[in-house]
Coordinates of C-alpha atoms (C1' of nucleotides) in Angstrom, one line a residue:
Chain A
X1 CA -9.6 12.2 -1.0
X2 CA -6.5 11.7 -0.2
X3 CA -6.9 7.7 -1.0
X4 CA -8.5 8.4 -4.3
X5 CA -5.4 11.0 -4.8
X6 CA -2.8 8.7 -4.1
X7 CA -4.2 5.8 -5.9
X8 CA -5.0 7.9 -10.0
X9 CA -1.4 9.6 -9.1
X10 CA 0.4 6.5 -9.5
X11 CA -2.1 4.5 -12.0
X12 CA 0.0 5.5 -14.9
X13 CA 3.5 4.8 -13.3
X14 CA 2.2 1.8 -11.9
X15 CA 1.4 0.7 -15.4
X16 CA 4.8 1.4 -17.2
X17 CA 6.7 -0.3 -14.2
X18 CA 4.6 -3.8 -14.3
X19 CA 5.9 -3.8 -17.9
X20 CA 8.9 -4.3 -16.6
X21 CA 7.8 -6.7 -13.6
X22 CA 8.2 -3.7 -10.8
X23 CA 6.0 -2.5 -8.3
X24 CA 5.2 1.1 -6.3
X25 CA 8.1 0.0 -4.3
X26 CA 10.6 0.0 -6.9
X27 CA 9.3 3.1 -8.5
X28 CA 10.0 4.8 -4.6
X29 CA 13.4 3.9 -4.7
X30 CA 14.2 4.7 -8.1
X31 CA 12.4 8.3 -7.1
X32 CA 14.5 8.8 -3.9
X33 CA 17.9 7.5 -5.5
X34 CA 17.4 9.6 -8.4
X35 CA 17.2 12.8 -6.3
X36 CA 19.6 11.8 -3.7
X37 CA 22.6 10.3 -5.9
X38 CA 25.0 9.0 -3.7
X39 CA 22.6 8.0 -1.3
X40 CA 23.6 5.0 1.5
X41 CA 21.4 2.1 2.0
X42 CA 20.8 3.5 5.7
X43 CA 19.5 6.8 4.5
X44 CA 16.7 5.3 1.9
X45 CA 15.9 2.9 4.7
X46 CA 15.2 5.9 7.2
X47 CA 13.1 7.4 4.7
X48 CA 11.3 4.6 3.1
X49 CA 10.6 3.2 7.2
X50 CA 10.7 0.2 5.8
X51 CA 12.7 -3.3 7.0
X52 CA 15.9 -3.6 5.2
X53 CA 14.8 -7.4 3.9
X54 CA 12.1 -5.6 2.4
X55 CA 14.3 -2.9 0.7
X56 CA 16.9 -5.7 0.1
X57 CA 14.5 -7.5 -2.7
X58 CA 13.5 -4.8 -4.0
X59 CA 17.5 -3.3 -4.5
X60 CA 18.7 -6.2 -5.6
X61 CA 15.8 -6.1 -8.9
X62 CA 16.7 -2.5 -9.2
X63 CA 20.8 -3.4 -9.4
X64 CA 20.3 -6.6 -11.3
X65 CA 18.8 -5.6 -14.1
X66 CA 21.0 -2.4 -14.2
X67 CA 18.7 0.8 -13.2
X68 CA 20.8 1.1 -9.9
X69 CA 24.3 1.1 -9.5
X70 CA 26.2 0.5 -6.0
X71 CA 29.6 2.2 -5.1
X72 CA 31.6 1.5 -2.4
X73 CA 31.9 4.7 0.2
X74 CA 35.0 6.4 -0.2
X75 CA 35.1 7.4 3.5
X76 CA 33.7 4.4 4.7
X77 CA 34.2 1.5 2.7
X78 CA 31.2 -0.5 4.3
X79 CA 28.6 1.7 2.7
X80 CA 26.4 1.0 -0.5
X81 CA 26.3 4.5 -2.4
X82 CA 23.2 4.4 -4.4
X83 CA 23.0 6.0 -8.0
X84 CA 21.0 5.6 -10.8
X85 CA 22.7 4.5 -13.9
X86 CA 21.6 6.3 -17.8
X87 CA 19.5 3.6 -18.1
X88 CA 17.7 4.1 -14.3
X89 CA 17.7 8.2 -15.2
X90 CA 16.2 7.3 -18.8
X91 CA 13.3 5.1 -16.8
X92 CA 12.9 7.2 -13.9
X93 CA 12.1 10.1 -16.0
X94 CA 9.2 8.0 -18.0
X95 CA 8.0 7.5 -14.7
X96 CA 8.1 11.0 -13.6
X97 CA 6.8 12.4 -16.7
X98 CA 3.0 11.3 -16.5
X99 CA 3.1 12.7 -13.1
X100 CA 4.2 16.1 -14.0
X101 CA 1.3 16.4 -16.9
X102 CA -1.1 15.3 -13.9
X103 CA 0.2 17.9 -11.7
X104 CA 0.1 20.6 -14.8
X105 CA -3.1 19.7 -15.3
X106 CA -4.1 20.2 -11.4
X107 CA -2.2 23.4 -11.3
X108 CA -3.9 24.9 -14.6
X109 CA -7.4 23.6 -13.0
X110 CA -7.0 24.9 -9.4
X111 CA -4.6 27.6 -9.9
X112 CA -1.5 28.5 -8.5
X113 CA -2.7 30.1 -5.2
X114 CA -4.0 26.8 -4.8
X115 CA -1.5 24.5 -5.5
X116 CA 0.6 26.3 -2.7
X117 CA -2.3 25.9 -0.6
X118 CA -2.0 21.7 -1.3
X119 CA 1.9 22.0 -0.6
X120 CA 1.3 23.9 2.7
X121 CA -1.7 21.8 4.0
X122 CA 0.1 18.1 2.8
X123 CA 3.4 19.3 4.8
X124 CA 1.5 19.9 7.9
X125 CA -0.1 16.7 7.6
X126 CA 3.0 15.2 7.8
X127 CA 4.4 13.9 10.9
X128 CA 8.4 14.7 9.7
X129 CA 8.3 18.3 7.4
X130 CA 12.1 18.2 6.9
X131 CA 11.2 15.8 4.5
X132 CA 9.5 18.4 2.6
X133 CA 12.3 21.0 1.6
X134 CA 13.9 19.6 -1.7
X135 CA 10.9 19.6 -4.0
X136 CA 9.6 15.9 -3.2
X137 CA 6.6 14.2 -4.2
Chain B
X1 CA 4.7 14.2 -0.4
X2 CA 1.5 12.2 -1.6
X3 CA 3.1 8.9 -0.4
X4 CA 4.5 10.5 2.9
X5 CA 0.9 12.1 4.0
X6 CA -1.0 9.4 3.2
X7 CA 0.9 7.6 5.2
X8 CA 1.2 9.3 8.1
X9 CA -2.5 10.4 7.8
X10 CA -3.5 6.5 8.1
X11 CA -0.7 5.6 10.6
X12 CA -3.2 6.5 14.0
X13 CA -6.0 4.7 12.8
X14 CA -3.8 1.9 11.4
X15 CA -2.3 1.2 15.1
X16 CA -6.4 1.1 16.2
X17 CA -7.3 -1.0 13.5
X18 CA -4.4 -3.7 14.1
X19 CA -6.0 -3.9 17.9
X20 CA -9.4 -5.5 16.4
X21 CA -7.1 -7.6 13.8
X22 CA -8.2 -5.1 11.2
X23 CA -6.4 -3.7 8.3
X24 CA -6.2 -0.6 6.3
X25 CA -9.2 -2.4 4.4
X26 CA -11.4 -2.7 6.9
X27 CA -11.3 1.1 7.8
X28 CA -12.0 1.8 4.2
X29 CA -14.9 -0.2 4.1
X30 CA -16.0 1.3 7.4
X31 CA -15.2 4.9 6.2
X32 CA -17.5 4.9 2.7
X33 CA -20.7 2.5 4.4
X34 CA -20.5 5.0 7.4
X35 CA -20.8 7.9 4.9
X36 CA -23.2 6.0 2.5
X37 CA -25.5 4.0 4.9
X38 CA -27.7 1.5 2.4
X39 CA -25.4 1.3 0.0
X40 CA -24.9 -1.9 -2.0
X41 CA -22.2 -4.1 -2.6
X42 CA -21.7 -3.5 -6.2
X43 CA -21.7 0.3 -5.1
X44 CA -18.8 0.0 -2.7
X45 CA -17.0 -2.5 -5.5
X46 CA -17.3 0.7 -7.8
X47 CA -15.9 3.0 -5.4
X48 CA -13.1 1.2 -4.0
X49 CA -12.0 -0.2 -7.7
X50 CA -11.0 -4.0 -5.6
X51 CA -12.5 -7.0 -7.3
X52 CA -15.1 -8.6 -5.3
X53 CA -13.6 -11.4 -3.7
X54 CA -11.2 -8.9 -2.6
X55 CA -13.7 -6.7 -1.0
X56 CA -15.5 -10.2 0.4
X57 CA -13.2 -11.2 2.7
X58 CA -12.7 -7.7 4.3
X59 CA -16.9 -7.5 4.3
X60 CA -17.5 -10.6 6.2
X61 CA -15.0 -10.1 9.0
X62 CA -16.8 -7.2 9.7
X63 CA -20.3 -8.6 9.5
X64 CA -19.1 -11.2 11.7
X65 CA -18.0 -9.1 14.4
X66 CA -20.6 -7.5 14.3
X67 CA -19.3 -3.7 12.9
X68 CA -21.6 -4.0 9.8
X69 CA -24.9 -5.1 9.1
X70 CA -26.8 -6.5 5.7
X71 CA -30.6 -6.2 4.5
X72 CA -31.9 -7.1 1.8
X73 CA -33.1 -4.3 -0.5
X74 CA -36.7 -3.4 -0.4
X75 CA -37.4 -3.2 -4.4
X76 CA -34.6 -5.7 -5.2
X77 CA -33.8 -8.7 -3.2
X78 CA -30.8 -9.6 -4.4
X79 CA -28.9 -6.5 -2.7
X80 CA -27.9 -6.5 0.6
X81 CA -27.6 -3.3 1.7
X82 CA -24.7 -2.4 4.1
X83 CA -25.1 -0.6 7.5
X84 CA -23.3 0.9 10.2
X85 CA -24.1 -1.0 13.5
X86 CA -23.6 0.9 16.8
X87 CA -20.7 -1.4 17.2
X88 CA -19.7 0.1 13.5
X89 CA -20.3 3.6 14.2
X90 CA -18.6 3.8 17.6
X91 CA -15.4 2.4 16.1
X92 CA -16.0 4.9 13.1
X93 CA -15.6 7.7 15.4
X94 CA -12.8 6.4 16.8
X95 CA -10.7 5.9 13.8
X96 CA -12.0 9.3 12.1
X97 CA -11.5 11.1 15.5
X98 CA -7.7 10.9 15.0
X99 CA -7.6 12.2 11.7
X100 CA -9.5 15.0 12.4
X101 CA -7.2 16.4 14.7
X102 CA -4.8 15.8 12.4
X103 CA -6.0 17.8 10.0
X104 CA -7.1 20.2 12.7
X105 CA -3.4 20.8 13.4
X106 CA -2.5 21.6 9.7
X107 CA -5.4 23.7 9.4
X108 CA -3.7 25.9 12.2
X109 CA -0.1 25.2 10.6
X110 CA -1.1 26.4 7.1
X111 CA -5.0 28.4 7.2
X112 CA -8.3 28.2 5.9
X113 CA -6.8 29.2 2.5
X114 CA -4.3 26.3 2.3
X115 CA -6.4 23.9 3.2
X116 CA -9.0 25.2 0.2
X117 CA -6.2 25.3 -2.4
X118 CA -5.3 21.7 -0.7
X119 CA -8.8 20.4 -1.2
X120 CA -9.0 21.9 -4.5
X121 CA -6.2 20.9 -5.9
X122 CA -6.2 17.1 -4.8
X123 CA -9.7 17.6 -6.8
X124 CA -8.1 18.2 -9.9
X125 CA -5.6 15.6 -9.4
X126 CA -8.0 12.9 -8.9
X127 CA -9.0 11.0 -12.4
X128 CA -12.7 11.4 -11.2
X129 CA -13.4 13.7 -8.5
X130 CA -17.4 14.3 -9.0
X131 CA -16.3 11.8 -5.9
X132 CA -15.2 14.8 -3.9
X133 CA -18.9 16.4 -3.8
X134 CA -19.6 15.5 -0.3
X135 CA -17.1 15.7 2.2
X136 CA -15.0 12.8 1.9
X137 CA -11.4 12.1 3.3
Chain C
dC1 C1' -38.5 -19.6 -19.7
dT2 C1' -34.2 -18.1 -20.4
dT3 C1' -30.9 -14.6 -19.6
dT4 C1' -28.8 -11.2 -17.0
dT5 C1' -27.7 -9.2 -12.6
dA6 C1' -26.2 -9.1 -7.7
dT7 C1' -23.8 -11.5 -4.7
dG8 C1' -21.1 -15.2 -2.6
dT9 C1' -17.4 -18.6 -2.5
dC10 C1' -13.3 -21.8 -3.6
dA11 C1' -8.7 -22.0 -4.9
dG12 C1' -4.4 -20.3 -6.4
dT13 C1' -1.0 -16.5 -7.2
dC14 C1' 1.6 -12.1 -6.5
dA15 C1' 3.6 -7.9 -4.3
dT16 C1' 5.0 -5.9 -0.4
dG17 C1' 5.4 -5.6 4.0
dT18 C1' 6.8 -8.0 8.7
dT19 C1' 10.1 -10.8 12.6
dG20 C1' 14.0 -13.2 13.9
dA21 C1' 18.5 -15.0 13.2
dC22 C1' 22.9 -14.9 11.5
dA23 C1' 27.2 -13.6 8.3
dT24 C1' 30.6 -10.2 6.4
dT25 C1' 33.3 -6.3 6.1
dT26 C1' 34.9 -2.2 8.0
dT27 C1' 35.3 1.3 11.4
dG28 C1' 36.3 3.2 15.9
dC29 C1' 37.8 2.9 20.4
dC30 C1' 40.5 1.3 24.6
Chain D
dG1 C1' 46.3 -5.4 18.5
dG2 C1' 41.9 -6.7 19.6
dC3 C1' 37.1 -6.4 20.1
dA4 C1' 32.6 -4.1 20.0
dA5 C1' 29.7 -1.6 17.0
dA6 C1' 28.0 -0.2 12.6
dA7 C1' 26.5 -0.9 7.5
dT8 C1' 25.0 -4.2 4.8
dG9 C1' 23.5 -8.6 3.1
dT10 C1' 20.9 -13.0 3.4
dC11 C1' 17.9 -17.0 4.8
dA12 C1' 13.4 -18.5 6.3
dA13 C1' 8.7 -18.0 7.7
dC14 C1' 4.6 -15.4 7.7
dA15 C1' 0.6 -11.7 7.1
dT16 C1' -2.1 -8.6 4.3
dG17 C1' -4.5 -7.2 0.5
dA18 C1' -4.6 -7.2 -3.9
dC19 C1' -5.3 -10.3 -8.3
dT20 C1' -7.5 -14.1 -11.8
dG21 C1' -10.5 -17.8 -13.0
dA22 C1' -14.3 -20.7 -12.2
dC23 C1' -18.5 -21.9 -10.4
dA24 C1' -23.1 -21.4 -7.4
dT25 C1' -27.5 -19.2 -6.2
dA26 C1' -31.3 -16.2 -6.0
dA27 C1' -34.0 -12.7 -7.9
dA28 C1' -35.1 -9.6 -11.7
dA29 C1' -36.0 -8.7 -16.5
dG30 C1' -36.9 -9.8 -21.1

DNA sequence: CTTTTATGTCAGTCATGTTGACATTTTGCC
DNA sequence: GGCAAAATGTCAACATGACTGACATAAAAG
């Protein structure tokens, strides 16, 4: 169930990124930079668990063709701070916007009682809960 | 949340699956011809939504090691119809075994009620869910 | 007898992950 | 001041699992 979930929750994302040439992966950092703005490379990398030579590519699309913009740290000057720019905010809320009529559709199907039910139950499937506490997806 | 269960949820099995030189594929394959013994190719094509040569690879590894067997259907000959072997459904076991205690723990963590609303709720977010009728992960 | 169906197979490509090695800049500590 | 450690980037090679397109075979269906 989970599979099947997974895979129809990000068909129509997954559709408006490849007409841009991305993948799932680009649509996961756009996701996490978006809601962490100011972000360092480090801290996507932690989250994602992914090899920075795989983030790398991926970045480097995202910053390229302008959706992402990099800062230097003002602390620390060897940091990356991740942002999206008007044009990565404009894209990411395409993105996001077929998955909130899915999820309105889900919640007006099963309810509300159950919805909170889905939130509870996928937390505790989850090896790392923190994770959970900001209103992620 | 989605991406972060589903990937912990297949992270045990994964490790068990990488010690046969398996895949996340494989388990799949495994999973639905366990739950659907004498199903046909064409069938498992339908359910898994991979293009056949995709699915062929995956398929013959495991009929050459011996985790799945093929008949030939009884009306129509064309079909080979897919089986568990012991082999199969010991290392079915295995893999599921994890998960279940996985989702034994966030049936403690969250309740019977959760885990309904969970179950009811990935239902409605699924594109097709008269898939969901009989017990599937 | 011809077409369609179920399946298999060859060959090439793409997206996304991996390891390992090495470079650059900046920070932090003795 | 100097040097190790940290944050990041980059090159190269490789694995997995998806894709497309083309073609082959056996059996069923008309």
């Amino acid at each position: 169930m989970l599979f099947f979930a997974y895979r129809d929750f990000t068909s129509e994302p997954d559709a408006l990124l490849a007409g841009q040439g991305f993948g799932r992966a680009h649509h996961r950092v756009i996701y996490f930079v978006g809601r962490h703005p100011g972000m360092t490379v480090s801290e996507l990398l932690g989250i994602l668990r992914i090899t920075k030579q795989s983030l790398a590519r991926v970045l480097r699309e995202l910053v390229d063709q302008g959706f992402v913009a990099q800062a230097p740290g003002e602390r620390d000057k060897r940091q990356r701070r991740l942002s999206l720019t008007s044009k990565g905010l404009a894209f990411e809320r395409a993105l996001t916007e077929r998955q909130l009529t899915r999820i309105a559709k889900a919640y007006a199907a099963a309810g509300p009682q159950a919805v909170e039910g889905f939130r509870k139950t996928l937390l505790a499937i989850t090896d790392d809960p923190s994770l959970g506490r900001k209103g992620m997806s």
